[in-house]
Amino acid sequence: MGGPVGRSSMPGEETRSRVRRGDRLGGEEARGDTRDAEGGDASGSGERGRRAEDHRRGASAGGRGRSGRRAPKSGKRRVLRWSASVLAVLILASGGAGYLYYEHLNGNIKNEDLTLGDKQMADHKANAAGQTPLNILLIGSDARDSKANQKLGGAKETFGGTPLADVQMLLHLSADRSNLSVISMPRDTMLKMPKCTAPDGEVFPASTRDVQTNASLGRGGPGCTVATWYELTGIRIDHFMMIDFAGVVSMADAIGGVPVCVDANIHSRSADGKGSGLKLEKGTTSIKGEQALQWLRTRYGFEDNTDLGRAKAQHMYMNSMVRELRKGTKLTDPAKLMNLAEAATDALTVDKGLDTVKKLYDLAEEFKKVPTKRITMSTMPNVYGTGVNSGRVYPKAGDAEQLFRMVRDDVPLDGKASKRKKPEEPKDPSAPVGEIAVSVRNGTATDALGPASGRAGEVADQLKDAGFGRTGVDSANVTGVARTAILYPSADLEGDAQAVAKALGVPLAQVKRSTDVSGISLAVGADWREDGAYPVSEGTEKTPDSAGALNGEDEKACMKVNPNYTW
């Protein structure tokens, strides 16, 4: 199945106009006015290349969704037993049921290509039972292309401009459907953009310098956001879903109130007009509609007024909505269900693998299998940049890659055991270690840091100590890689490559066949910048503390209010 990204209008509004080509970002050009989407007076400028005065701008509305209950017995009536499945997917929840017009709803759903990048995504690895995981990228667009979005988003100078992917969340449904992991990427993460080719043939070259991640949406559409995630994480993405301001409001209205908590009175509005306008009293309040959108977009007023606090608030909202919908007390009115289904299908843009109500329904059924206590929300570990990018963030070396690797390898972020497929034994067993030739290179460089000194030599010494006497250092190639990898060119060397991995404690999942090497090549990655043993051995993975993991059953979670925004 595939998942589309969607833009939405309020029911009855005009559909989104096409993004103006003249405003699109070229290969290296990052959008300087990444706008502050919180309030009507944005801190960003409409002028390209100009930075907003605040170093952590932009807000976004993430998609939310819900799933359906048991469907009628067969045929289209089963599919028509729609329980706002789209929304269930977006918010990882399940809800009521109702009869809807099947073909009409299918016609509401917009779709685009899954990926616009040149790289073919790697296949999933099956677990011991032959099951495979499922990864869906949720994208919140800040588009101001309709009257509804302009009213909600403000920032008049950006009306009709190129949209930004200001919310990006990867949902990972485990192969055995026992757990769900979510990774949010801060909208101001700096990274290299891959080459993207838009559906109309327009080519956006790969960037040669760092670009803010939310600019990916302007490089041909959501398929470039997918390609950018794959370039950074190596995680296969099966589907995407995109939603905008008006879509969030219409669906939040249809769902009803969701309880959220703040530890003090909050009013997200500064003297110069910054903020979402959110105003709540200390304690727990049930929010919906435009107030829900304000919560999801609030940056000024939560914690340190950055996107990191905003991501945490989004996680709390999503978890709370899951709990509310699973109580079975919401959406029991068929008329309300119909309104929600209309709003949800009209709000979404998805990939072509999720372009029908039935596909969305089936996907929602998969998400319903995960208990709330096994849902884990996290944020990509990050560090602040320096110099001109001091107000932006970069993936934190080691921690970010560890989080990405756990998702790639289908390791639960909640620390509980999961069934994992034991790597197959190579058909050709390894040679005696003293006969195995290994070339080691230093690939520890990152976008923010240069190569760690002496790493290739230190790891080569570890191999020599383990008996690999034909080990040498490739000092000519210091291209950075996110995670340590052991490459081999042909099946007859697979056993030898696995022997190298076992000697160093590197997971066998990181042993890959590649036509780019002529012998066994070990690239010491950014996840192993420090001396000593490989930092995380297979079976002992732990979610980094810097990921700020939040469990789906944490009902006591309460957002910390910034003292400058209380009343």
Coordinates of C-alpha atoms in Angstrom, one line a residue:
M1 CA 0.0 0.0 0.0
G2 CA 1.1 3.6 -0.4
G3 CA 0.2 6.8 1.4
P4 CA -0.4 10.2 -0.1
V5 CA 0.1 13.6 1.1
G6 CA -2.9 15.8 1.1
R7 CA -3.8 19.4 1.0
S8 CA -7.2 20.3 2.1
S9 CA -9.8 22.9 2.1
M10 CA -12.7 23.3 4.4
P11 CA -15.7 21.4 2.9
G12 CA -17.1 23.6 0.1
E13 CA -13.9 25.6 -0.3
E14 CA -11.9 25.7 -3.6
T15 CA -9.3 23.0 -3.9
R16 CA -5.8 24.0 -3.5
S17 CA -4.3 25.8 -6.5
R18 CA -1.1 24.5 -8.0
V19 CA 2.1 25.7 -6.4
R20 CA 3.6 28.6 -8.4
R21 CA 6.6 27.3 -10.3
G22 CA 8.3 30.6 -9.9
D23 CA 8.4 30.3 -6.2
R24 CA 9.9 26.8 -6.1
L25 CA 13.3 26.2 -4.6
G26 CA 16.1 25.3 -6.9
G27 CA 18.8 22.7 -6.1
E28 CA 20.8 24.6 -3.5
E29 CA 18.5 27.5 -2.7
A30 CA 16.9 27.2 0.7
R31 CA 13.9 29.2 1.5
G32 CA 15.1 32.0 3.7
D33 CA 11.6 33.1 4.8
T34 CA 10.6 29.8 6.3
R35 CA 7.6 31.4 7.8
D36 CA 6.4 31.6 11.3
A37 CA 3.0 29.9 10.8
E38 CA 1.8 30.5 14.3
G39 CA 0.0 33.8 14.0
G40 CA -1.3 36.3 11.5
D41 CA 1.8 38.4 12.0
A42 CA 4.6 36.1 10.9
S43 CA 8.2 36.7 11.8
G44 CA 9.3 35.5 8.4
S45 CA 9.5 37.7 5.3
G46 CA 8.0 37.1 1.9
E47 CA 11.3 37.9 0.4
R48 CA 13.3 34.7 -0.6
G49 CA 16.6 34.2 1.1
R50 CA 15.8 36.4 4.1
R51 CA 15.8 34.8 7.5
A52 CA 13.2 35.4 10.1
E53 CA 14.3 37.4 13.1
D54 CA 13.7 34.5 15.4
H55 CA 16.0 31.5 15.0
R56 CA 13.3 28.9 15.5
R57 CA 10.5 29.9 13.2
G58 CA 7.5 28.2 11.6
A59 CA 4.7 26.3 12.9
S60 CA 2.7 23.5 11.4
A61 CA -0.3 21.5 11.6
G62 CA 0.1 17.8 11.7
G63 CA -2.4 15.5 10.3
R64 CA -4.6 13.7 12.7
G65 CA -6.7 10.7 12.0
R66 CA -8.8 7.8 13.3
S67 CA -9.8 4.4 12.4
G68 CA -13.0 2.4 11.8
R69 CA -14.7 -0.2 13.8
R70 CA -15.7 -3.6 12.5
A71 CA -17.1 -3.3 9.0
P72 CA -20.3 -4.8 7.6
K73 CA -20.2 -8.3 6.3
S74 CA -18.9 -8.1 2.7
G75 CA -18.4 -6.1 -0.4
K76 CA -18.7 -2.4 -0.6
R77 CA -20.9 -2.3 2.5
R78 CA -17.9 -3.4 4.5
V79 CA -15.9 -0.6 3.0
L80 CA -18.7 1.8 3.5
R81 CA -18.6 1.1 7.2
W82 CA -16.3 4.0 7.4
S83 CA -15.2 5.2 10.8
A84 CA -13.0 8.0 9.7
S85 CA -10.2 5.5 9.0
V86 CA -8.0 8.2 7.6
L87 CA -8.0 10.2 10.8
A88 CA -7.3 7.0 12.7
V89 CA -4.2 6.5 10.7
L90 CA -3.0 10.0 11.3
I91 CA -3.5 10.0 15.1
L92 CA -3.0 6.3 15.6
A93 CA -6.5 5.8 16.9
S94 CA -9.7 3.9 16.3
G95 CA -13.3 5.2 16.3
G96 CA -16.9 4.7 15.3
A97 CA -18.6 3.6 12.1
G98 CA -21.1 5.0 9.5
Y99 CA -22.4 4.5 5.9
L100 CA -20.8 6.8 3.3
Y101 CA -20.7 7.2 -0.4
Y102 CA -17.8 5.0 -1.5
E103 CA -17.1 6.4 -4.9
H104 CA -17.8 10.0 -3.8
L105 CA -15.2 9.7 -1.0
N106 CA -12.7 8.1 -3.4
G107 CA -13.1 11.1 -5.6
N108 CA -12.2 13.4 -2.7
I109 CA -8.8 11.9 -2.2
K110 CA -5.8 13.6 -3.9
N111 CA -2.7 11.6 -4.7
E112 CA 0.9 12.2 -5.9
D113 CA 4.0 10.1 -6.5
L114 CA 5.5 8.4 -3.4
T115 CA 9.0 9.5 -4.1
L116 CA 10.6 11.9 -6.5
G117 CA 14.2 10.9 -5.7
D118 CA 16.6 8.9 -7.9
K119 CA 17.5 6.3 -5.2
Q120 CA 15.5 3.1 -5.1
M121 CA 14.4 2.4 -1.5
A122 CA 15.7 -0.8 0.1
D123 CA 13.3 -3.6 0.8
H124 CA 12.0 -4.4 4.2
K125 CA 13.5 -7.3 6.1
A126 CA 11.0 -9.9 7.3
N127 CA 10.8 -11.0 11.0
A128 CA 10.9 -14.7 12.1
A129 CA 7.2 -15.0 11.1
G130 CA 7.7 -13.6 7.7
Q131 CA 6.0 -10.3 8.5
T132 CA 7.3 -6.9 7.4
P133 CA 7.0 -3.4 9.1
L134 CA 5.2 -0.4 7.7
N135 CA 6.5 3.2 7.6
I136 CA 4.3 6.2 6.9
L137 CA 5.5 9.8 6.6
L138 CA 3.0 12.4 7.9
I139 CA 3.5 15.8 6.5
G140 CA 1.9 19.0 7.7
S141 CA 1.9 21.7 5.0
D142 CA 1.8 25.4 5.8
A143 CA 0.2 26.2 2.5
R144 CA -1.8 29.4 2.4
D145 CA -3.5 28.7 -0.9
S146 CA -7.2 28.9 0.0
K147 CA -9.3 31.4 2.0
A148 CA -9.5 29.0 4.8
N149 CA -5.8 28.4 5.0
Q150 CA -5.0 32.1 4.7
K151 CA -7.4 32.9 7.5
L152 CA -5.8 30.3 9.8
G153 CA -2.2 30.7 8.8
G154 CA -1.9 34.5 8.5
A155 CA 1.4 35.9 7.1
K156 CA -0.2 37.7 4.1
E157 CA 3.1 38.1 2.3
T158 CA 3.2 34.3 1.9
F159 CA -0.3 33.8 0.4
G160 CA -0.1 31.6 -2.7
G161 CA 3.7 30.9 -2.2
T162 CA 5.5 27.7 -2.2
P163 CA 4.4 25.5 0.8
L164 CA 6.7 24.2 3.4
A165 CA 6.7 20.8 5.1
D166 CA 6.6 22.3 8.6
V167 CA 5.5 19.0 10.3
Q168 CA 7.3 15.8 9.5
M169 CA 6.6 12.6 11.5
L170 CA 7.5 9.1 10.6
L171 CA 5.2 6.4 11.9
H172 CA 6.8 3.0 12.1
L173 CA 4.3 0.1 12.6
S174 CA 6.3 -3.0 13.7
A175 CA 6.3 -6.1 11.6
D176 CA 4.4 -8.1 14.2
R177 CA 2.0 -5.1 14.8
S178 CA 2.8 -5.2 18.5
N179 CA 4.2 -1.6 18.7
L180 CA 4.3 1.8 17.0
S181 CA 7.2 4.2 17.0
V182 CA 7.0 7.9 15.9
I183 CA 9.9 10.1 15.0
S184 CA 9.4 13.8 14.6
M185 CA 12.0 15.8 12.7
P186 CA 12.3 19.5 13.7
R187 CA 11.4 21.7 10.8
D188 CA 14.6 23.7 10.9
T189 CA 16.9 20.6 10.7
M190 CA 19.7 21.3 8.2
L191 CA 20.7 18.6 5.8
K192 CA 21.6 17.9 2.2
M193 CA 18.7 17.6 -0.3
P194 CA 18.7 14.8 -2.9
K195 CA 17.9 15.3 -6.5
C196 CA 14.2 15.4 -7.1
T197 CA 12.2 15.2 -10.3
A198 CA 8.7 16.7 -10.2
P199 CA 5.8 15.0 -11.8
D200 CA 5.8 17.6 -14.6
G201 CA 9.5 16.8 -15.3
E202 CA 11.0 19.8 -13.6
V203 CA 14.4 18.8 -12.0
F204 CA 15.7 20.0 -8.7
P205 CA 19.4 19.2 -8.5
A206 CA 20.9 17.8 -5.3
S207 CA 22.0 20.5 -3.0
T208 CA 25.7 21.0 -2.3
R209 CA 25.1 22.9 0.9
D210 CA 22.8 22.4 3.9
V211 CA 19.2 23.2 3.4
Q212 CA 16.4 23.5 5.9
T213 CA 14.4 20.2 5.8
N214 CA 10.9 21.8 5.4
A215 CA 12.0 23.3 2.0
S216 CA 11.8 19.7 0.6
L217 CA 8.1 20.2 -0.2
G218 CA 8.8 23.0 -2.6
R219 CA 11.1 20.7 -4.6
G220 CA 8.3 19.0 -6.6
G221 CA 5.9 18.0 -3.8
P222 CA 5.7 15.5 -0.9
G223 CA 7.6 12.9 -2.9
C224 CA 10.7 15.0 -2.4
T225 CA 10.1 15.1 1.4
V226 CA 10.0 11.3 1.3
A227 CA 13.3 11.2 -0.7
T228 CA 14.9 13.6 1.7
W229 CA 14.0 11.4 4.7
Y230 CA 15.3 8.3 2.9
E231 CA 18.5 10.1 2.1
L232 CA 19.1 10.9 5.8
T233 CA 17.8 7.9 7.6
G234 CA 18.0 4.9 5.2
I235 CA 14.5 4.0 6.4
R236 CA 12.2 2.6 3.7
I237 CA 9.0 4.7 3.5
D238 CA 5.9 2.9 2.3
H239 CA 3.4 5.7 2.2
F240 CA 2.9 9.4 2.9
M241 CA 0.0 11.5 4.0
M242 CA -0.1 15.3 3.8
I243 CA -2.6 17.7 5.4
D244 CA -2.9 21.5 5.8
F245 CA -4.3 24.0 8.3
A246 CA -7.9 23.8 7.2
G247 CA -7.8 20.0 7.1
V248 CA -6.7 19.8 10.7
V249 CA -9.4 22.2 11.9
S250 CA -12.2 20.4 10.0
M251 CA -11.2 17.0 11.3
A252 CA -10.6 18.2 14.9
D253 CA -14.1 19.7 14.9
A254 CA -15.6 16.4 13.6
I255 CA -13.8 14.4 16.3
G256 CA -14.7 16.5 19.2
G257 CA -12.7 17.6 22.2
V258 CA -9.3 16.2 23.1
P259 CA -7.9 16.9 26.7
V260 CA -4.5 18.6 26.9
C261 CA -2.7 19.9 30.0
V262 CA -0.5 23.0 30.7
D263 CA 1.4 23.6 34.0
A264 CA 0.4 27.3 34.1
N265 CA -1.9 29.7 32.4
I266 CA -0.7 30.3 28.8
H267 CA -1.4 32.9 26.2
S268 CA 0.7 32.4 23.1
R269 CA 0.9 36.0 21.9
S270 CA 3.7 38.5 22.3
A271 CA 3.7 42.3 22.2
D272 CA 4.9 42.2 18.6
G273 CA 2.3 39.8 17.5
K274 CA 4.2 36.5 17.6
G275 CA 2.4 33.4 18.7
S276 CA -0.5 31.1 17.8
G277 CA -3.1 32.9 20.0
L278 CA -3.6 29.8 22.2
K279 CA -5.0 30.8 25.5
L280 CA -5.7 28.2 28.2
E281 CA -5.9 28.1 32.0
K282 CA -3.6 26.0 34.1
G283 CA -4.6 22.3 34.2
T284 CA -6.5 20.2 31.7
T285 CA -8.7 21.6 29.0
S286 CA -10.6 19.8 26.2
I287 CA -9.8 21.5 22.8
K288 CA -11.1 21.1 19.3
G289 CA -11.3 22.9 16.0
E290 CA -9.2 26.0 15.6
Q291 CA -8.1 25.8 19.2
A292 CA -6.6 22.3 18.5
L293 CA -4.8 23.8 15.5
Q294 CA -3.4 26.6 17.8
W295 CA -2.1 23.9 20.2
L296 CA -0.4 22.0 17.4
R297 CA 1.2 25.2 16.1
T298 CA 2.3 26.8 19.4
R299 CA 6.0 27.5 19.7
Y300 CA 6.0 30.8 21.6
G301 CA 4.8 29.8 25.1
F302 CA 5.9 26.2 25.3
E303 CA 9.2 25.4 27.1
D304 CA 12.0 27.3 25.4
N305 CA 9.9 28.8 22.6
T306 CA 11.5 26.4 20.0
D307 CA 10.2 23.7 17.6
L308 CA 11.4 21.1 20.1
G309 CA 8.7 22.1 22.6
R310 CA 6.2 22.3 19.8
A311 CA 7.0 18.7 18.8
K312 CA 6.4 17.5 22.3
A313 CA 3.0 19.3 22.5
Q314 CA 2.1 17.6 19.2
H315 CA 3.0 14.2 20.7
M316 CA 0.9 14.9 23.8
Y317 CA -2.1 15.8 21.6
M318 CA -1.8 12.7 19.4
N319 CA -1.5 10.4 22.4
S320 CA -4.4 12.0 24.1
M321 CA -6.6 11.7 21.0
V322 CA -5.7 8.0 20.7
R323 CA -6.8 7.5 24.3
E324 CA -10.1 9.4 23.8
L325 CA -11.1 7.6 20.6
R326 CA -10.3 4.2 22.1
K327 CA -12.6 4.8 25.0
G328 CA -15.4 4.4 22.5
T329 CA -17.2 7.5 23.6
K330 CA -16.5 9.6 20.5
L331 CA -18.2 9.7 17.1
T332 CA -21.3 7.7 17.7
D333 CA -23.5 10.0 15.7
P334 CA -23.7 8.8 12.0
A335 CA -24.1 12.4 10.8
K336 CA -20.9 13.5 12.6
L337 CA -19.2 10.4 11.1
M338 CA -20.2 11.4 7.6
N339 CA -19.0 15.0 8.2
L340 CA -15.6 13.6 9.4
A341 CA -15.2 11.3 6.5
E342 CA -16.0 14.1 4.1
A343 CA -13.5 16.4 5.8
A344 CA -10.8 13.7 6.1
T345 CA -10.9 12.5 2.5
D346 CA -11.0 16.1 1.2
A347 CA -8.1 17.1 3.5
L348 CA -5.6 14.5 2.5
T349 CA -3.1 14.1 -0.2
V350 CA -1.6 10.6 -0.3
D351 CA 0.6 8.5 -2.4
K352 CA -1.0 6.3 -5.0
G353 CA -0.9 3.3 -2.8
L354 CA -3.4 4.8 -0.5
D355 CA -5.7 6.5 -3.0
T356 CA -9.0 4.7 -2.1
V357 CA -11.2 4.5 0.9
K358 CA -10.7 0.7 1.1
K359 CA -6.9 1.1 1.2
L360 CA -7.1 3.6 3.9
Y361 CA -9.6 1.5 5.8
D362 CA -7.3 -1.6 5.6
L363 CA -4.4 0.6 6.8
A364 CA -6.4 1.8 9.8
E365 CA -7.2 -1.8 10.7
E366 CA -3.4 -2.5 10.9
F367 CA -2.9 0.5 13.2
K368 CA -5.8 -0.7 15.5
K369 CA -3.8 -3.8 16.4
V370 CA -1.3 -1.7 18.4
P371 CA -2.2 -1.2 22.1
T372 CA -1.9 2.4 23.4
K373 CA 0.8 1.4 25.9
R374 CA 3.0 0.3 23.0
I375 CA 2.9 3.7 21.2
T376 CA 6.2 5.7 21.6
M377 CA 6.6 9.3 20.4
S378 CA 10.1 10.7 19.9
T379 CA 12.0 13.6 18.4
M380 CA 15.1 13.2 16.3
P381 CA 18.1 13.9 18.6
N382 CA 19.7 17.1 17.5
V383 CA 22.3 19.7 18.3
Y384 CA 22.4 23.4 17.4
G385 CA 24.5 24.5 14.5
T386 CA 27.2 27.2 14.5
G387 CA 27.9 30.4 12.6
V388 CA 25.3 31.3 10.1
N389 CA 23.3 28.3 11.1
S390 CA 23.5 28.8 14.8
G391 CA 19.7 29.1 15.0
R392 CA 19.2 25.7 13.2
V393 CA 19.7 22.1 14.3
Y394 CA 21.6 19.1 13.0
P395 CA 21.1 15.4 13.7
K396 CA 23.1 14.6 16.8
A397 CA 25.9 12.3 15.9
G398 CA 25.5 8.8 17.4
D399 CA 22.1 9.4 19.0
A400 CA 20.2 10.3 15.8
E401 CA 21.7 7.4 13.9
Q402 CA 20.9 5.0 16.8
L403 CA 17.2 6.1 16.7
F404 CA 17.1 5.7 12.9
R405 CA 18.8 2.3 13.1
M406 CA 16.3 1.0 15.7
V407 CA 13.5 1.8 13.3
R408 CA 15.3 0.3 10.3
D409 CA 15.9 -2.9 12.3
D410 CA 12.3 -2.9 13.7
V411 CA 13.5 -2.5 17.3
P412 CA 10.7 -1.1 19.6
L413 CA 11.5 2.3 21.0
D414 CA 9.7 1.4 24.3
G415 CA 12.5 -1.1 25.2
K416 CA 10.3 -4.1 25.2
A417 CA 11.3 -7.3 23.4
S418 CA 10.1 -7.9 19.8
K419 CA 10.3 -11.0 17.6
R420 CA 13.2 -10.5 15.3
K421 CA 14.4 -12.6 12.4
K422 CA 17.7 -14.2 12.9
P423 CA 20.1 -13.4 10.1
E424 CA 20.5 -16.2 7.6
E425 CA 23.8 -18.1 7.7
P426 CA 25.8 -17.4 4.6
K427 CA 25.9 -20.2 2.0
D428 CA 29.7 -19.8 1.8
P429 CA 31.2 -20.0 5.3
S430 CA 34.0 -17.6 6.3
A431 CA 37.7 -18.3 5.7
P432 CA 40.1 -18.4 8.6
V433 CA 40.2 -14.8 10.0
G434 CA 43.9 -14.6 9.3
E435 CA 43.2 -15.0 5.6
I436 CA 40.4 -12.4 5.4
A437 CA 41.5 -9.1 3.8
V438 CA 39.7 -6.0 5.2
S439 CA 40.0 -2.4 4.2
V440 CA 39.0 0.1 6.9
R441 CA 38.1 3.8 6.2
N442 CA 37.1 6.7 8.4
G443 CA 33.5 7.7 7.5
T444 CA 32.8 9.5 10.8
A445 CA 32.3 13.0 9.3
T446 CA 28.9 14.6 9.6
D447 CA 27.3 17.8 8.2
A448 CA 28.3 19.6 11.4
L449 CA 31.6 17.8 12.3
G450 CA 34.7 16.7 10.5
P451 CA 36.1 13.1 10.6
A452 CA 37.1 12.0 14.1
S453 CA 40.9 11.7 14.1
G454 CA 42.4 8.2 13.9
R455 CA 39.2 6.2 13.9
A456 CA 40.0 4.0 10.9
G457 CA 43.4 3.0 12.4
E458 CA 41.9 2.3 15.8
V459 CA 39.2 0.0 14.4
A460 CA 41.8 -1.7 12.2
D461 CA 43.9 -2.4 15.3
Q462 CA 40.8 -4.0 16.9
L463 CA 40.5 -6.3 14.0
K464 CA 44.2 -7.2 14.0
D465 CA 43.9 -8.0 17.7
A466 CA 41.1 -10.3 16.8
G467 CA 43.4 -12.2 14.3
F468 CA 42.5 -10.3 11.1
G469 CA 46.1 -9.9 10.0
R470 CA 45.3 -8.7 6.5
T471 CA 43.7 -5.5 7.6
G472 CA 44.6 -2.2 6.2
V473 CA 43.5 1.5 6.3
D474 CA 42.0 3.3 3.3
S475 CA 43.1 6.9 4.0
A476 CA 42.0 8.2 0.6
N477 CA 38.3 7.9 1.2
V478 CA 36.9 9.8 4.2
T479 CA 33.3 10.3 2.9
G480 CA 31.0 10.4 5.8
V481 CA 28.4 7.7 6.5
A482 CA 25.7 7.9 9.2
R483 CA 26.2 4.3 10.4
T484 CA 29.0 1.8 10.4
A485 CA 28.7 -0.6 7.5
I486 CA 30.6 -3.6 6.2
L487 CA 30.3 -4.1 2.4
Y488 CA 31.2 -7.1 0.3
P489 CA 31.0 -7.5 -3.5
S490 CA 29.9 -11.1 -4.0
A491 CA 28.2 -14.0 -2.3
D492 CA 31.5 -15.9 -1.7
L493 CA 32.6 -13.1 0.6
E494 CA 29.4 -12.8 2.6
G495 CA 30.7 -15.2 5.3
D496 CA 33.9 -13.3 5.6
A497 CA 32.1 -10.0 6.0
Q498 CA 29.9 -11.4 8.7
A499 CA 32.9 -12.7 10.5
V500 CA 34.3 -9.1 10.6
A501 CA 31.0 -7.8 12.0
K502 CA 30.9 -10.5 14.7
A503 CA 34.4 -9.7 15.7
L504 CA 33.6 -6.0 16.3
G505 CA 30.0 -6.4 17.7
V506 CA 28.5 -4.7 14.6
P507 CA 24.9 -5.9 13.9
L508 CA 24.7 -8.3 11.0
A509 CA 21.9 -6.1 9.6
Q510 CA 24.7 -3.6 8.7
V511 CA 26.6 -6.1 6.5
K512 CA 25.5 -5.4 2.9
R513 CA 26.4 -6.6 -0.5
S514 CA 27.5 -3.8 -2.8
T515 CA 28.9 -3.5 -6.3
D516 CA 30.8 -0.3 -5.2
V517 CA 33.6 -2.4 -3.5
S518 CA 36.0 -5.0 -4.9
G519 CA 36.7 -6.6 -1.5
I520 CA 35.5 -6.4 2.1
S521 CA 35.3 -2.7 3.1
L522 CA 34.5 -1.5 6.6
A523 CA 33.3 2.1 6.8
V524 CA 33.5 3.4 10.4
G525 CA 30.4 5.7 10.6
A526 CA 29.3 8.7 12.6
D527 CA 27.7 6.3 15.1
W528 CA 31.2 5.2 16.2
R529 CA 33.2 8.4 16.6
E530 CA 34.5 7.4 20.0
D531 CA 37.3 4.9 20.8
G532 CA 36.3 1.5 22.2
A533 CA 33.9 -1.2 21.2
Y534 CA 31.0 -0.6 18.8
P535 CA 28.6 1.4 21.0
V536 CA 25.4 -0.5 20.5
S537 CA 25.4 -4.3 20.0
E538 CA 22.5 -6.1 18.5
G539 CA 19.8 -6.9 21.1
T540 CA 20.8 -4.2 23.5
E541 CA 19.5 -1.2 21.7
K542 CA 18.1 1.6 23.9
T543 CA 16.2 4.7 22.8
P544 CA 18.6 7.7 23.4
D545 CA 17.5 9.9 26.2
S546 CA 17.9 12.9 23.8
A547 CA 14.9 11.5 21.8
G548 CA 12.5 12.6 24.5
A549 CA 10.4 9.4 24.3
L550 CA 6.8 9.7 25.4
N551 CA 4.5 6.7 26.0
G552 CA 1.0 6.6 24.6
E553 CA -0.5 5.9 28.1
D554 CA 1.1 8.8 29.9
E555 CA -2.0 10.7 30.9
K556 CA -0.1 12.8 33.4
A557 CA 2.0 14.5 30.7
C558 CA 1.6 18.3 30.9
M559 CA 3.3 21.0 28.8
K560 CA 5.6 23.4 30.6
V561 CA 4.7 27.0 29.9
N562 CA 7.3 29.6 29.3
P563 CA 7.2 32.2 32.1
N564 CA 7.1 35.0 29.5
Y565 CA 3.8 33.8 28.1
T566 CA 1.7 33.2 31.2
W567 CA -1.1 35.4 32.6

